[in-house]
Amino acid sequence: MTHDLKFSYAQLSTTLANYLAPYFDKHKAQQLAAIFTEAEFDGITTHGLKRFPRFIEEIEKNMVNTQNQPSIEFQSAGWMLINGKQGPGPLSAAFATEQAVTLAESSGIALVGLKNTNHWLRPGHYAKTAAQQGCAFISWTNTLANLKAHGSEAGSAASLGNNPLVIALPASPDPIILDTALSQFSYGKIQHYMENNEPLPVPGGYDKEGDLSTDAESIFNNLSASAIGWWKGSGLSIMLDLLAAMLSGGQSVNEISKNPGEQNVSQVFIAIKLEKLWGDAYHDRLAELQSQMRASGLHWPGQSLARNRKHHDENGISVAASTWQAVLNAVHDTGTPA
Amino acid sequence: MTHDLKFSYAQLSTTLANYLAPYFDKHKAQQLAAIFTEAEFDGITTHGLKRFPRFIEEIEKNMVNTQNQPSIEFQSAGWMLINGKQGPGPLSAAFATEQAVTLAESSGIALVGLKNTNHWLRPGHYAKTAAQQGCAFISWTNTLANLKAHGSEAGSAASLGNNPLVIALPASPDPIILDTALSQFSYGKIQHYMENNEPLPVPGGYDKEGDLSTDAESIFNNLSASAIGWWKGSGLSIMLDLLAAMLSGGQSVNEISKNPGEQNVSQVFIAIKLEKLWGDAYHDRLAELQSQMRASGLHWPGQSLARNRKHHDENGISVAASTWQAVLNAVHDTGTPA
């Protein structure tokens, strides 16, 4: 198979749900398939099919326990603690988001901490879900240590997480969504420049001497990507990690990095029900703020998602033959009917 | 007067309280004097005496209304809205912090939005207050437009706020505090490089062609400072502004920039009472996380504050003759007894 493939949303999500069927009950397989498919249709290909083989691999290695359900361990008026019990990260994150949105209905603002969970795939998915229910939403996860702290010794190991952060507001018709890691570039992006023998457009890591560098290969090989804003992003990364550990009761970047692979990460989900303050008027106010941004020539985060989605809904999406082959290999290797 | 001056905490705070006495009742004057003095003693000189003349000037221009009290306009279980009524920003921010901490006692997490307020001086002050009462704390403010959006047209005006953000955790004996604006460098810092005829150590803004630049003079003169992480910090700045406006019901960066000077900013204060989840055990857990960071060679944000404070408490602080002269000019100009 050397040609790119084309899928409609229904085709891709049904196919992926079938591939996941040996591991999950029907509803969960469909929910997971939808999260992978939505990433592709929203144009976030880094967190769609490219991560599918790794997800299957983590199941096969028992890093992701397919049968475990998240359980609620603590609840106060506005704060809930959920134990993900090493279950599938996207399902636990979706459950945590649902709980945060529901809690916010009564308390205005709600915080859900999720501990012992796995990679949640695309953070923007949960932000979109919460925003579609009228919530402002702030959420983040910690990760394996994969960022070099600014000012750390030359040649020392990565000690910070890129700790992806997502912030959303329920604008109409499409939510405003910032979905970003704290690394200036993802390793996927750095690898892309490396393979094209191109330097990064701005410094994105440190060389062996500890100086800021645009050398993609050196940064990739030395796991020495830098945080946004150097010392500033390093500090922000530390704070999001400490907050994630303290607000979920879970593991810190340092502790996660001692696990085999990236397991038992800690996540935070904060939902704020705008109706509590604004009634229905929040729609108009958000539209007014968007109109101001338009007048200033500003683009707001996530503005391209709706455009991508519309295009893909109308035309289907193209999947590179190599990407699809990797999906097939993952499910073939494991005896999944394909 | 050409020599630097030396003050103890009591000397400086008493002197400043006297200078503020014509404008405020005794308690308020002391509270404000303490916020200025603490910034100096913690070593944050950018937000101490150097801002005192501007504070007096804003009072004289009626941008800061010395008599107005903040009032609570809305309250749900975990969300309170306060109208600052153009009163003195630091007093309103201190009141909002106090309300957030108190609300968090019952609901676990509390959000206070503060609208129509003025510059709060040093964000870390409120973070320290909340952390000393056992709260994790996340707070930010929007500002005048003073940052160039990444990707905006060459030569176009600044359209984003540097929207300072503060995050704190109640570690012992000293809280962990990140206190940072989203600009890579403050204009004060850029001016410092400019006056020394030095380039910035890393790009900190855009030149006339719209390219990233280390030219301090050009960035300063064109009000073209950049956000941390270029496109990433631009997005983060927009989101913090939108959240500040929506969570406080107040003005956005765009709207603030139409005021004469920087008035009617919007602020958010989120306090989370760690005891709700952890009981007393949060002390031990935070100490454990700090010990991990120490072992990784990491410094956490705000680690220098306690060192600075100890040194200044023991030795007093030195104030440059020119800085003190500016304070005296401000109060002399306005007929304040000095």
Coordinates of C-alpha atoms in Angstrom, one line a residue, chain A residues 58-290:
Chain A
E58 CA 1.0 0.7 25.9
I59 CA -2.0 -1.6 26.2
E60 CA 0.1 -4.6 25.2
K61 CA 2.8 -3.7 27.7
N62 CA 0.1 -3.4 30.4
M63 CA 1.0 0.3 30.9
V64 CA -2.6 1.0 30.1
N65 CA -5.0 -1.2 32.0
T66 CA -8.0 -1.5 29.7
Q67 CA -10.5 -2.7 32.3
N68 CA -9.9 -0.3 35.2
Q69 CA -12.5 2.4 35.8
P70 CA -11.6 5.7 37.4
S71 CA -13.0 6.1 40.9
I72 CA -13.9 9.2 42.9
E73 CA -11.8 9.2 46.1
F74 CA -12.7 12.6 47.6
Q75 CA -15.2 15.3 47.2
S76 CA -15.8 18.7 48.8
A77 CA -18.1 21.5 47.5
G78 CA -15.9 22.4 44.6
W79 CA -13.0 19.9 44.5
M80 CA -13.0 16.3 43.5
L81 CA -10.2 13.8 43.4
I82 CA -10.3 10.9 40.9
N83 CA -8.0 7.9 40.8
G84 CA -7.4 6.9 37.2
K85 CA -6.0 3.5 38.3
Q86 CA -3.7 3.3 35.2
G87 CA -6.8 3.0 33.0
P88 CA -6.9 4.5 29.5
G89 CA -6.0 8.1 29.8
P90 CA -8.5 9.6 27.4
L91 CA -11.4 7.9 29.0
S92 CA -10.4 9.0 32.5
A93 CA -9.7 12.6 31.3
A94 CA -13.2 12.6 29.7
F95 CA -14.7 11.4 32.9
A96 CA -12.9 14.1 34.9
T97 CA -14.0 16.8 32.5
E98 CA -17.6 15.6 32.8
Q99 CA -17.4 15.7 36.6
A100 CA -15.8 19.2 36.6
V101 CA -18.6 20.6 34.4
T102 CA -21.3 19.0 36.5
L103 CA -19.8 20.2 39.8
A104 CA -19.4 23.7 38.3
E105 CA -23.2 23.8 37.7
S106 CA -23.7 24.1 41.5
S107 CA -20.5 25.8 42.8
G108 CA -19.7 28.1 39.8
I109 CA -16.1 26.9 39.8
A110 CA -15.0 23.3 40.2
L111 CA -11.6 21.6 40.4
V112 CA -11.0 18.0 39.6
G113 CA -7.7 16.4 40.2
L114 CA -6.9 13.1 38.4
K115 CA -4.1 11.0 39.6
N116 CA -2.5 7.7 38.3
T117 CA -3.7 8.3 34.8
N118 CA -2.1 7.8 31.3
H119 CA -1.5 10.1 28.3
W120 CA -4.8 11.9 27.5
L121 CA -4.0 12.3 23.7
R122 CA -5.2 15.7 22.7
P123 CA -5.9 18.2 25.5
G124 CA -8.1 20.3 23.3
H125 CA -10.7 17.6 23.2
Y126 CA -11.6 18.0 26.8
A127 CA -11.5 21.8 26.5
K128 CA -13.9 21.6 23.6
T129 CA -16.3 19.3 25.5
A130 CA -16.3 21.7 28.5
A131 CA -16.7 24.8 26.4
Q132 CA -19.6 23.2 24.5
Q133 CA -21.3 23.0 27.8
G134 CA -20.9 26.7 28.6
C135 CA -17.7 26.5 30.7
A136 CA -14.5 28.4 30.8
F137 CA -11.9 25.7 31.2
I138 CA -8.3 25.5 32.4
S139 CA -6.6 22.1 32.4
W140 CA -3.1 20.7 32.4
T141 CA -1.1 17.5 32.8
N142 CA 2.4 16.8 33.9
T143 CA 4.6 14.5 31.8
L144 CA 7.9 12.6 31.8
A145 CA 10.9 14.8 32.2
N146 CA 11.6 15.9 28.6
L147 CA 12.7 19.6 28.9
K148 CA 16.0 21.0 30.0
A149 CA 15.7 23.6 32.8
H150 CA 17.2 26.9 31.9
G151 CA 20.4 27.4 33.7
S152 CA 21.0 23.8 34.3
E153 CA 24.4 22.3 33.8
A154 CA 25.6 21.7 30.2
G155 CA 25.0 18.1 29.3
S156 CA 22.7 17.4 32.3
A157 CA 19.5 15.4 31.7
A158 CA 16.1 16.8 31.0
S159 CA 14.5 17.5 34.4
L160 CA 11.2 19.3 33.5
G161 CA 8.0 18.2 31.9
N162 CA 6.6 20.0 28.9
N163 CA 3.3 20.0 30.9
P164 CA 0.7 20.7 28.3
L165 CA -1.8 23.4 29.2
V166 CA -5.2 24.0 27.7
I167 CA -7.5 27.0 28.2
A168 CA -10.9 27.5 26.6
L169 CA -13.9 29.8 26.5
P170 CA -17.4 28.9 25.2
A171 CA -17.6 31.3 22.3
S172 CA -20.1 30.7 19.5
P173 CA -20.3 29.1 17.1
D174 CA -16.8 27.7 17.9
P175 CA -15.0 27.7 21.3
I176 CA -11.8 29.7 21.7
I177 CA -9.1 27.1 22.6
L178 CA -5.4 27.4 23.5
D179 CA -3.8 24.0 23.5
T180 CA -0.1 24.2 24.1
A181 CA 2.8 22.4 25.7
L182 CA 5.4 24.6 27.5
S183 CA 8.2 23.4 25.2
Q184 CA 9.0 25.9 22.4
F185 CA 8.8 23.0 19.9
S186 CA 7.6 19.4 20.3
Y187 CA 10.1 16.7 19.6
G188 CA 8.0 15.7 16.7
K189 CA 8.4 19.2 15.2
I190 CA 12.2 19.1 16.0
Q191 CA 12.5 15.8 14.3
H192 CA 10.7 17.2 11.3
Y193 CA 13.4 20.0 10.9
M194 CA 16.1 17.4 11.6
E195 CA 14.9 15.1 8.8
N196 CA 14.8 18.1 6.4
N197 CA 18.3 19.2 7.5
E198 CA 16.9 22.6 8.5
P199 CA 17.7 24.6 11.6
L200 CA 14.8 25.6 13.9
P201 CA 13.3 29.0 13.0
V202 CA 14.1 30.2 16.5
P203 CA 16.2 28.6 19.3
G204 CA 14.3 25.6 20.7
G205 CA 16.8 23.9 23.0
Y206 CA 20.4 23.8 24.3
D207 CA 23.6 22.5 22.7
K208 CA 26.2 20.5 24.6
E209 CA 27.8 23.6 25.9
G210 CA 24.4 24.6 27.4
D211 CA 23.9 27.5 25.0
L212 CA 20.6 28.2 23.2
S213 CA 20.6 26.5 19.8
T214 CA 18.6 26.0 16.6
D215 CA 20.4 22.7 15.8
A216 CA 17.5 20.3 15.5
E217 CA 19.6 17.2 15.5
S218 CA 21.6 18.1 18.5
I219 CA 18.5 19.0 20.5
F220 CA 16.7 15.9 19.5
N221 CA 19.6 13.5 20.3
N222 CA 20.3 15.2 23.6
L223 CA 16.7 15.5 24.8
S224 CA 17.5 19.2 25.4
A225 CA 14.4 21.0 24.2
S226 CA 13.8 24.3 26.0
A227 CA 10.8 25.9 27.6
I228 CA 9.0 28.9 26.1
G229 CA 10.6 32.0 27.4
W230 CA 13.7 30.1 28.7
W231 CA 13.8 30.9 32.5
K232 CA 10.2 32.0 32.5
G233 CA 8.8 28.8 31.0
S234 CA 11.1 26.7 33.2
G235 CA 9.5 28.3 36.2
L236 CA 6.0 27.9 34.8
S237 CA 6.7 24.2 34.1
I238 CA 7.8 23.6 37.7
M239 CA 4.7 25.3 39.0
L240 CA 2.2 23.4 36.8
D241 CA 3.9 20.2 37.9
L242 CA 3.8 21.0 41.6
L243 CA 0.2 22.1 41.3
A244 CA -0.7 19.0 39.4
A245 CA 0.8 16.8 42.0
M246 CA -0.7 18.7 45.0
L247 CA -4.2 19.2 43.5
S248 CA -4.5 15.6 42.3
G249 CA -2.5 13.8 45.1
G250 CA -0.6 12.2 42.3
Q251 CA 3.0 11.9 41.0
S252 CA 5.4 14.7 40.0
V253 CA 7.5 14.9 36.9
N254 CA 10.4 13.6 38.8
E255 CA 8.5 10.6 40.1
I256 CA 6.8 9.8 36.8
S257 CA 10.3 9.8 35.2
K258 CA 11.2 6.8 37.4
N259 CA 8.4 4.7 35.9
P260 CA 9.0 2.5 32.8
G261 CA 7.6 4.7 30.1
E262 CA 5.2 7.6 30.8
Q263 CA 2.7 6.3 33.4
N264 CA 0.8 7.6 36.4
V265 CA 0.7 11.2 35.3
S266 CA -1.3 13.9 37.3
Q267 CA -3.9 16.1 35.7
V268 CA -6.0 19.1 36.8
F269 CA -9.4 20.1 35.3
I270 CA -10.9 23.5 36.3
A271 CA -14.4 24.3 34.9
I272 CA -16.2 27.6 35.5
K273 CA -19.8 28.0 34.5
L274 CA -20.1 31.4 32.9
E275 CA -23.9 31.6 33.3
K276 CA -23.5 31.8 37.0
L277 CA -22.2 35.4 36.7
W278 CA -23.5 36.4 33.3
G279 CA -26.7 34.5 32.6
D280 CA -27.1 34.2 28.9
A281 CA -25.2 37.5 28.3
Y282 CA -21.9 35.8 28.2
H283 CA -22.5 34.9 24.5
D284 CA -22.8 38.5 23.6
R285 CA -19.8 39.6 25.7
L286 CA -17.6 36.9 24.1
A287 CA -18.7 38.0 20.6
E288 CA -17.8 41.5 21.5
L289 CA -14.4 40.5 22.7
Q290 CA -13.9 38.6 19.5

